[in-house]
Coordinates of C-alpha atoms and ligand atoms in Angstrom, one line a residue:
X6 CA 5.3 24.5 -13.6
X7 CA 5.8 26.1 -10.1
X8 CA 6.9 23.3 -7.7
X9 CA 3.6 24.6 -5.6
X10 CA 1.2 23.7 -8.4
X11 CA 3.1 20.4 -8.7
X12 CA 2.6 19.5 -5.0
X13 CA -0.9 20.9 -5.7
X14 CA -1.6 18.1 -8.2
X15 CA 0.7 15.2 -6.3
X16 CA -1.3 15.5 -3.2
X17 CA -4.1 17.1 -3.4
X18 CA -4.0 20.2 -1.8
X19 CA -6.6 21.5 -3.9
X20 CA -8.7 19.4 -2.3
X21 CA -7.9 20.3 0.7
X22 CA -10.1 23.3 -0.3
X23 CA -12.9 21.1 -2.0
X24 CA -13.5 19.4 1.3
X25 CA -17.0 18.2 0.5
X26 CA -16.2 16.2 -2.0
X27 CA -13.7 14.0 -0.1
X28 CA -14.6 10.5 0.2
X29 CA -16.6 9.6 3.7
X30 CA -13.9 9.4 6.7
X31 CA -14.4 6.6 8.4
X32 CA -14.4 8.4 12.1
X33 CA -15.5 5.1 13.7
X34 CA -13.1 3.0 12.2
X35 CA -10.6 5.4 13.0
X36 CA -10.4 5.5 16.5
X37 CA -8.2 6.2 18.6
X38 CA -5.7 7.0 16.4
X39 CA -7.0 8.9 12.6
X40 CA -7.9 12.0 13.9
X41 CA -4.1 12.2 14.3
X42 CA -2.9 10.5 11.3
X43 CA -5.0 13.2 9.3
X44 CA -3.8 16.0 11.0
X45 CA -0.3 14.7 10.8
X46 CA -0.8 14.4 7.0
X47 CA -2.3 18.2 6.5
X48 CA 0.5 19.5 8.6
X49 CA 2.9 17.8 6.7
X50 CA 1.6 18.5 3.1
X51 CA 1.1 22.5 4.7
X52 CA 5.0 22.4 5.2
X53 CA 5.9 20.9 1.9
X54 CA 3.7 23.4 0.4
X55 CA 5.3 26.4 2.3
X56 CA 9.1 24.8 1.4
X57 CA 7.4 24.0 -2.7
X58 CA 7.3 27.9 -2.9
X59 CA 10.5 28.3 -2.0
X60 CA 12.2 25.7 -5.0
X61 CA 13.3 27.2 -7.9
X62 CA 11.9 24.1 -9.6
X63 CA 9.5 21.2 -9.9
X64 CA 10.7 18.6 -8.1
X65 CA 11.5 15.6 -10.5
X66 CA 9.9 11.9 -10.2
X67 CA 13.1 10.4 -10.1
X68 CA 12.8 6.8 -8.8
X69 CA 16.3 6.3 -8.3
X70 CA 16.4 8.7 -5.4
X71 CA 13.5 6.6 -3.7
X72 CA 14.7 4.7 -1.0
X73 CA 12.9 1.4 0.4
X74 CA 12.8 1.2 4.3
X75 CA 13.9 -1.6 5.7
X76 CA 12.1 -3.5 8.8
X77 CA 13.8 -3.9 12.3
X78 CA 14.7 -8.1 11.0
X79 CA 15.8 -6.8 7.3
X80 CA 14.2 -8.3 4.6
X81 CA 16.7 -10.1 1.8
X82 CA 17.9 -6.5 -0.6
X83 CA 16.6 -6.7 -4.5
X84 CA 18.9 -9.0 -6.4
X85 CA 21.7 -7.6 -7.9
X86 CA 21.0 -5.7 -11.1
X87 CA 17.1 -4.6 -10.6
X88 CA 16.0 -0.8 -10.8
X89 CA 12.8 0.1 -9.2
X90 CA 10.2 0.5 -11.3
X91 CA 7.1 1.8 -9.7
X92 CA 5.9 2.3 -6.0
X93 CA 2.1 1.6 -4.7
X94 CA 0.1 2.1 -1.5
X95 CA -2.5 -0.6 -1.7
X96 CA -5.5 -0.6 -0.3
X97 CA -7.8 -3.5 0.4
X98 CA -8.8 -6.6 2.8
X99 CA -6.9 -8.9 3.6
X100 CA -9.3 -12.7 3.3
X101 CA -9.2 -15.3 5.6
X102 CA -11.3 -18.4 6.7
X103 CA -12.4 -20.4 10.0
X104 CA -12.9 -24.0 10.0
X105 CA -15.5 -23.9 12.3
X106 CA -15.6 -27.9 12.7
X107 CA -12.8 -27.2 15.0
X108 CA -12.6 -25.4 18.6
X109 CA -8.8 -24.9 18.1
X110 CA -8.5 -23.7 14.6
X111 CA -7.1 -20.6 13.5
X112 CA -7.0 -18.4 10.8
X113 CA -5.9 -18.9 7.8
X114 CA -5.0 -16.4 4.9
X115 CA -6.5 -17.1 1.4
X116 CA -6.2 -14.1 -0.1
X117 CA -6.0 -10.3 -0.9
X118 CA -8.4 -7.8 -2.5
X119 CA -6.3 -4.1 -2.6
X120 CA -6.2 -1.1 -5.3
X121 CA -3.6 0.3 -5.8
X122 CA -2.6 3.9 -6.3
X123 CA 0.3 5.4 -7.9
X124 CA 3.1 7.2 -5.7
X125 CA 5.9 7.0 -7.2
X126 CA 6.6 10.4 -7.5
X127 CA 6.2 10.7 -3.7
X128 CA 8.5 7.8 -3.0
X129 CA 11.5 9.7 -5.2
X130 CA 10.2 13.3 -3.8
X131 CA 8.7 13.3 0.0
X132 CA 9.6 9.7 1.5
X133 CA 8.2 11.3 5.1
X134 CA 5.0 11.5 3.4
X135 CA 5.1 8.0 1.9
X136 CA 5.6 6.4 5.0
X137 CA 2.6 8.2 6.1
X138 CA 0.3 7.2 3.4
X139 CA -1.0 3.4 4.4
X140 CA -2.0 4.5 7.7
X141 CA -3.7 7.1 6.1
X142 CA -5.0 5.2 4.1
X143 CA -6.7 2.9 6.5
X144 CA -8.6 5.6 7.6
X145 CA -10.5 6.3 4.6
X146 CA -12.9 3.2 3.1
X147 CA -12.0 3.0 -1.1
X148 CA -15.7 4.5 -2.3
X149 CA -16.9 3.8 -6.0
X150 CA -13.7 1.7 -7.0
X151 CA -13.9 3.0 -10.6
X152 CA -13.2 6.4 -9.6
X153 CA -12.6 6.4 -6.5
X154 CA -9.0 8.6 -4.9
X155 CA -7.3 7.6 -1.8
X156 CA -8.6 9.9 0.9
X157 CA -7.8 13.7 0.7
X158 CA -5.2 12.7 -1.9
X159 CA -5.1 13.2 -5.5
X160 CA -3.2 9.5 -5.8
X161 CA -4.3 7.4 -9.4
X162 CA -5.1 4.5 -9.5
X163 CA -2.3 2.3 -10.8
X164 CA -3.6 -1.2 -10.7
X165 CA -5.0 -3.9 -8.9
X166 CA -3.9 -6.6 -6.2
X167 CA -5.8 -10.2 -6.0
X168 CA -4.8 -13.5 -5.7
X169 CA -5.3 -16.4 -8.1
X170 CA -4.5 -19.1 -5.8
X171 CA -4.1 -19.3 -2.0
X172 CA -0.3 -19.0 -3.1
X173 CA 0.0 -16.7 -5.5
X174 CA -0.7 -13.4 -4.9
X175 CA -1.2 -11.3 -8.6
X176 CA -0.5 -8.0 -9.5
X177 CA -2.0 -6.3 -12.8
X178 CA -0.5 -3.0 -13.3
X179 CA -1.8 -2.4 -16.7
X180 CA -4.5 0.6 -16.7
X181 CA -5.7 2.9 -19.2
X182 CA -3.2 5.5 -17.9
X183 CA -0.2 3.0 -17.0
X184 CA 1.1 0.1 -18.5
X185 CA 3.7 -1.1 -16.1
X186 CA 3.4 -5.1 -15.8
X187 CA 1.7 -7.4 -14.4
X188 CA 2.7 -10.5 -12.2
X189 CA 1.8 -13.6 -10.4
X190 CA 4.3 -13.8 -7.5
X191 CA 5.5 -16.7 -4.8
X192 CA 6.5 -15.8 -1.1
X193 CA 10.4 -15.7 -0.9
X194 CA 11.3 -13.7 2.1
X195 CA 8.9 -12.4 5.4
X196 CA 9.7 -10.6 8.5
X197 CA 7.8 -8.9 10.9
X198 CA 6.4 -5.4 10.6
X199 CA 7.9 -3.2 13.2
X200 CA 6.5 -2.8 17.0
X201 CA 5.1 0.3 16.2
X202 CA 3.4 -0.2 13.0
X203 CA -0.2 1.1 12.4
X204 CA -2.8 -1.1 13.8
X205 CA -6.1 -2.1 12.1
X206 CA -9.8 -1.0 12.7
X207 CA -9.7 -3.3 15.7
X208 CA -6.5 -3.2 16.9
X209 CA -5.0 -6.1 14.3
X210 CA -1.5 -5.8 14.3
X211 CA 0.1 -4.9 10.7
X212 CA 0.8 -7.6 8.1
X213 CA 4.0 -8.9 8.0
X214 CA 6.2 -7.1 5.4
X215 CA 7.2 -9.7 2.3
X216 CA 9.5 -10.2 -0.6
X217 CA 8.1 -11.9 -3.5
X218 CA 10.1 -13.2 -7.0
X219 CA 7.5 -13.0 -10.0
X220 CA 6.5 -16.4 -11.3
X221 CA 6.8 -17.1 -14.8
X222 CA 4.4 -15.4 -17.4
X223 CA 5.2 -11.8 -15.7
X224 CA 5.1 -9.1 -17.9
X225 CA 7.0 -5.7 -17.7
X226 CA 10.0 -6.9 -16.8
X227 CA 8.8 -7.1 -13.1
X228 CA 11.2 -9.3 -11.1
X229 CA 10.7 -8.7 -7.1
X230 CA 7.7 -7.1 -5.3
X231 CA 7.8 -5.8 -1.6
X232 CA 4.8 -5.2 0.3
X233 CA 6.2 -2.9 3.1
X234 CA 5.2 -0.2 5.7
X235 CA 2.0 -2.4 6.3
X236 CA -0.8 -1.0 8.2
X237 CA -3.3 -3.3 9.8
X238 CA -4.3 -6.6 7.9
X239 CA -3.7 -9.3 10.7
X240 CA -6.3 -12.2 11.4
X241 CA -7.3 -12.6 15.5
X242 CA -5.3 -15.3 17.2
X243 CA -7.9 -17.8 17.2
X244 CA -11.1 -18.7 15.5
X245 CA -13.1 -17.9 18.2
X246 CA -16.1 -16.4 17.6
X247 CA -15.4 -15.8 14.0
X248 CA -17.2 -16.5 10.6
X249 CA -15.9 -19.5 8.4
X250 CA -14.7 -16.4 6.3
X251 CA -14.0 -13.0 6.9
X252 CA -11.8 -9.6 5.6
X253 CA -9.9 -7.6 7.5
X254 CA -8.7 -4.1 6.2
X255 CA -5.5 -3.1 5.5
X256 CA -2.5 -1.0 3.8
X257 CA 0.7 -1.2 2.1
X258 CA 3.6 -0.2 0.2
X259 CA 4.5 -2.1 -2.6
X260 CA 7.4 -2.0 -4.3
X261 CA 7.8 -3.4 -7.8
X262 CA 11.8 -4.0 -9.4
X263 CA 12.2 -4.6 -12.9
X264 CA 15.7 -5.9 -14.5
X265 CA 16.2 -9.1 -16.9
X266 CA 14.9 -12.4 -16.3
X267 CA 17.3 -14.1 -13.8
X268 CA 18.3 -17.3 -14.2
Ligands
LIG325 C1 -16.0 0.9 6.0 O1 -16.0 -0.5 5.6 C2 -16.2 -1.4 6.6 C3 -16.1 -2.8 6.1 O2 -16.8 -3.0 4.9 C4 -17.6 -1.2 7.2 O3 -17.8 -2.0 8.3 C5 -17.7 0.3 7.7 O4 -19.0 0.6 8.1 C6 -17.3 1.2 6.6 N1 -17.2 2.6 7.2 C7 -17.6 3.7 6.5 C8 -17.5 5.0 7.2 O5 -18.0 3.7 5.3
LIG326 C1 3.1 6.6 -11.9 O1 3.9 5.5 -12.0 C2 4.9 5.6 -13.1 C3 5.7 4.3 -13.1 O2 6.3 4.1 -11.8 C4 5.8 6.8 -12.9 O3 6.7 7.0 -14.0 C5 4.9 8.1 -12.7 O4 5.8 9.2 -12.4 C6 3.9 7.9 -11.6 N1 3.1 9.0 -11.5 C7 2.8 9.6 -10.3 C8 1.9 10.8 -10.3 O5 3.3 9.2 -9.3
LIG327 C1 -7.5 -27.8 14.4 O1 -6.7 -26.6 14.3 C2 -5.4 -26.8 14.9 C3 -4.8 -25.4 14.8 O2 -4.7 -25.0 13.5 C4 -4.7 -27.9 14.1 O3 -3.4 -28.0 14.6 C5 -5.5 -29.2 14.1 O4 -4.8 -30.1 13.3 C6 -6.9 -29.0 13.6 N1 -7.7 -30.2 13.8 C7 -8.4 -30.7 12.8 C8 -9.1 -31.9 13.2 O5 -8.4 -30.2 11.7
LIG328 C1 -11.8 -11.4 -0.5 O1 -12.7 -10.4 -0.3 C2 -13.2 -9.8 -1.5 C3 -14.1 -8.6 -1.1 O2 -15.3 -9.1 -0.6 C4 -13.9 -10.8 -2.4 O3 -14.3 -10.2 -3.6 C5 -12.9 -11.9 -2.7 O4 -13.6 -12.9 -3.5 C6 -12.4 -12.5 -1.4 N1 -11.4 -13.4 -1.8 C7 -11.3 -14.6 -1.3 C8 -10.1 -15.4 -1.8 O5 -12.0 -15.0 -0.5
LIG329 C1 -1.0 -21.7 -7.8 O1 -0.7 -21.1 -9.1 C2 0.7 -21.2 -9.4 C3 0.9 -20.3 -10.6 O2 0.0 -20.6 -11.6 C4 1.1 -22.6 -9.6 O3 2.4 -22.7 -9.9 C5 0.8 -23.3 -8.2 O4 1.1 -24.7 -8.4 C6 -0.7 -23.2 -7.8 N1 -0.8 -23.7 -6.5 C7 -1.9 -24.4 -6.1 C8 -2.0 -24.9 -4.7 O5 -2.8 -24.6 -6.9
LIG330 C1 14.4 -13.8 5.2 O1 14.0 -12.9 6.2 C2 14.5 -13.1 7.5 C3 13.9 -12.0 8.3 O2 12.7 -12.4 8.7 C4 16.0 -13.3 7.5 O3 16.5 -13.5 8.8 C5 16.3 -14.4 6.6 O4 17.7 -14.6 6.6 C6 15.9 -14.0 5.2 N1 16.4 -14.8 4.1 C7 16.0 -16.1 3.7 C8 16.7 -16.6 2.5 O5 15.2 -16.7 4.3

């Protein structure tokens, strides 16, 4: 396969031809800032197209040439001895409730509802284009979930994000296509997403970016998960004029290690 007709069915360019067929673009959400993220991502994917005729060959999904960024306040590395075993942009809401008995209350999280699509050949191939991806895809809303893409891309889906208690935030990565894992998670490390992360439909900041240790009853091997390059997501400061429960939308990277059970 010509590295062109590779890129072709990574990304989607041949939708860039079928543009009637894209999803709706969200052009209200996406103020100020998605007419730029789209063309940013078209220019990009034109120049990786224009270098992809140059290779001799395909580029290979190789996962141990991806390379996980790391936030301004680094996040704890894996643990010793894990290899990566798949990269996600999620895409979803982030849940939170109001207690609106009280005038001072704030926000608090009690949950996640995200798909999530595979790129793990564009983490190991074009890691200017993955870090590109959630704010991208915060400017498209997720259509039909059955079928539904990510945006102009050709991205499959490769699981689902939820959470079965306020603590424990679930991943099943076991489709029809994939069979990778799946895992209930606790919190073990958080910092900050940087200054200049993507901001959410109304200006929320982006999530924090999180390492999580898979609980118990994990399949797959999967060990740590790290949601990274977060685009929107945040709650408001306050309760103030908000429902006792409300979403707010929001992207990610996740990256999923495998390795042994530690001790
Ligand atoms: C996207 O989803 C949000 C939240 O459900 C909704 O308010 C908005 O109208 C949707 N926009 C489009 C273009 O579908
Ligand atoms: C989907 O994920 C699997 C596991 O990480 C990977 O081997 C495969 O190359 C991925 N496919 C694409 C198109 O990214
Ligand atoms: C109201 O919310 C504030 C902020 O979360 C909290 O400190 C306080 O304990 C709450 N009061 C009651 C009565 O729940
Ligand atoms: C979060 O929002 C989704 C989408 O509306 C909903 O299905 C889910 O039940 C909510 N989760 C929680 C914990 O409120
Ligand atoms: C949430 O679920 C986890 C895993 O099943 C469990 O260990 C934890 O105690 C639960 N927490 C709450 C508050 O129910
Ligand atoms: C967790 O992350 C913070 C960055 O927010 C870092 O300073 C801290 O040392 C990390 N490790 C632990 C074990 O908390």
């Amino acid at each position: 396969m010509y590295a062109s007709t590779l890129l072709v069915s990574l990304l989607g360019a041949s939708t860039v031809i079928a543009a009637p067929t894209w999803p709706a673009f969200n052009w209200d959400a996406a103020k100020p800032d998605g007419l730029n993220t789209v063309s940013e991502y078209f220019n990009m994917l034109a120049q990786k197209i224009e270098v992809g005729k140059l290779m001799a060959t395909a580029p290979v999904c190789d996962l141990s040439k991806a390379q996980m960024a790391v936030a301004p306040t680094p996040l704890d590395p894996p643990s010793a001895g894990l290899t990566l075993k798949h990269v996600a942009i999620g895409r979803g809401t982030q849940n939170y409730t109001c207690d609106l008995t009280n005038a001072t209350a704030v926000p608090l999280q009690v949950g996640a509802l995200a798909t999530l699509f595979n790129a793990s050949c564009v983490a190991s191939t074009y890691p200017d284009l993955l870090q590109l991806l959630p704010k991208l895809a915060l400017q498209f809303n997720l259509t039909a979930q059955e079928n539904s893409r990510m945006g102009p891309t050709n991205l499959i889906i490769s699981g689902k994000h939820f959470f079965t208690n306020t603590t424990t935030p679930f991943f099943n990565l076991d489709t029809n296509q994939y069979k990778i894992g799946e895992a209930g998670c606790a919190k073990n490390n958080q910092t900050d997403a940087p200054a200049d992360a993507p901001k959410g439909y109304m200006g929320e900041k982006a999530v924090p970016w999180l390492k999580l240790k898979t609980r118990t009853g994990s399949t797959g091997n999967l060990q740590e998960v790290y949601r990274i390059e977060t685009a929107g997501g945040s709650a408001p400061a306050t309760c103030h004029g908000q429902p006792a429960a409300f979403e707010v939308q929001y992207s990610a990277q996740y990256w999923f290690w495998e390795g042994d059970s530690q001790a």
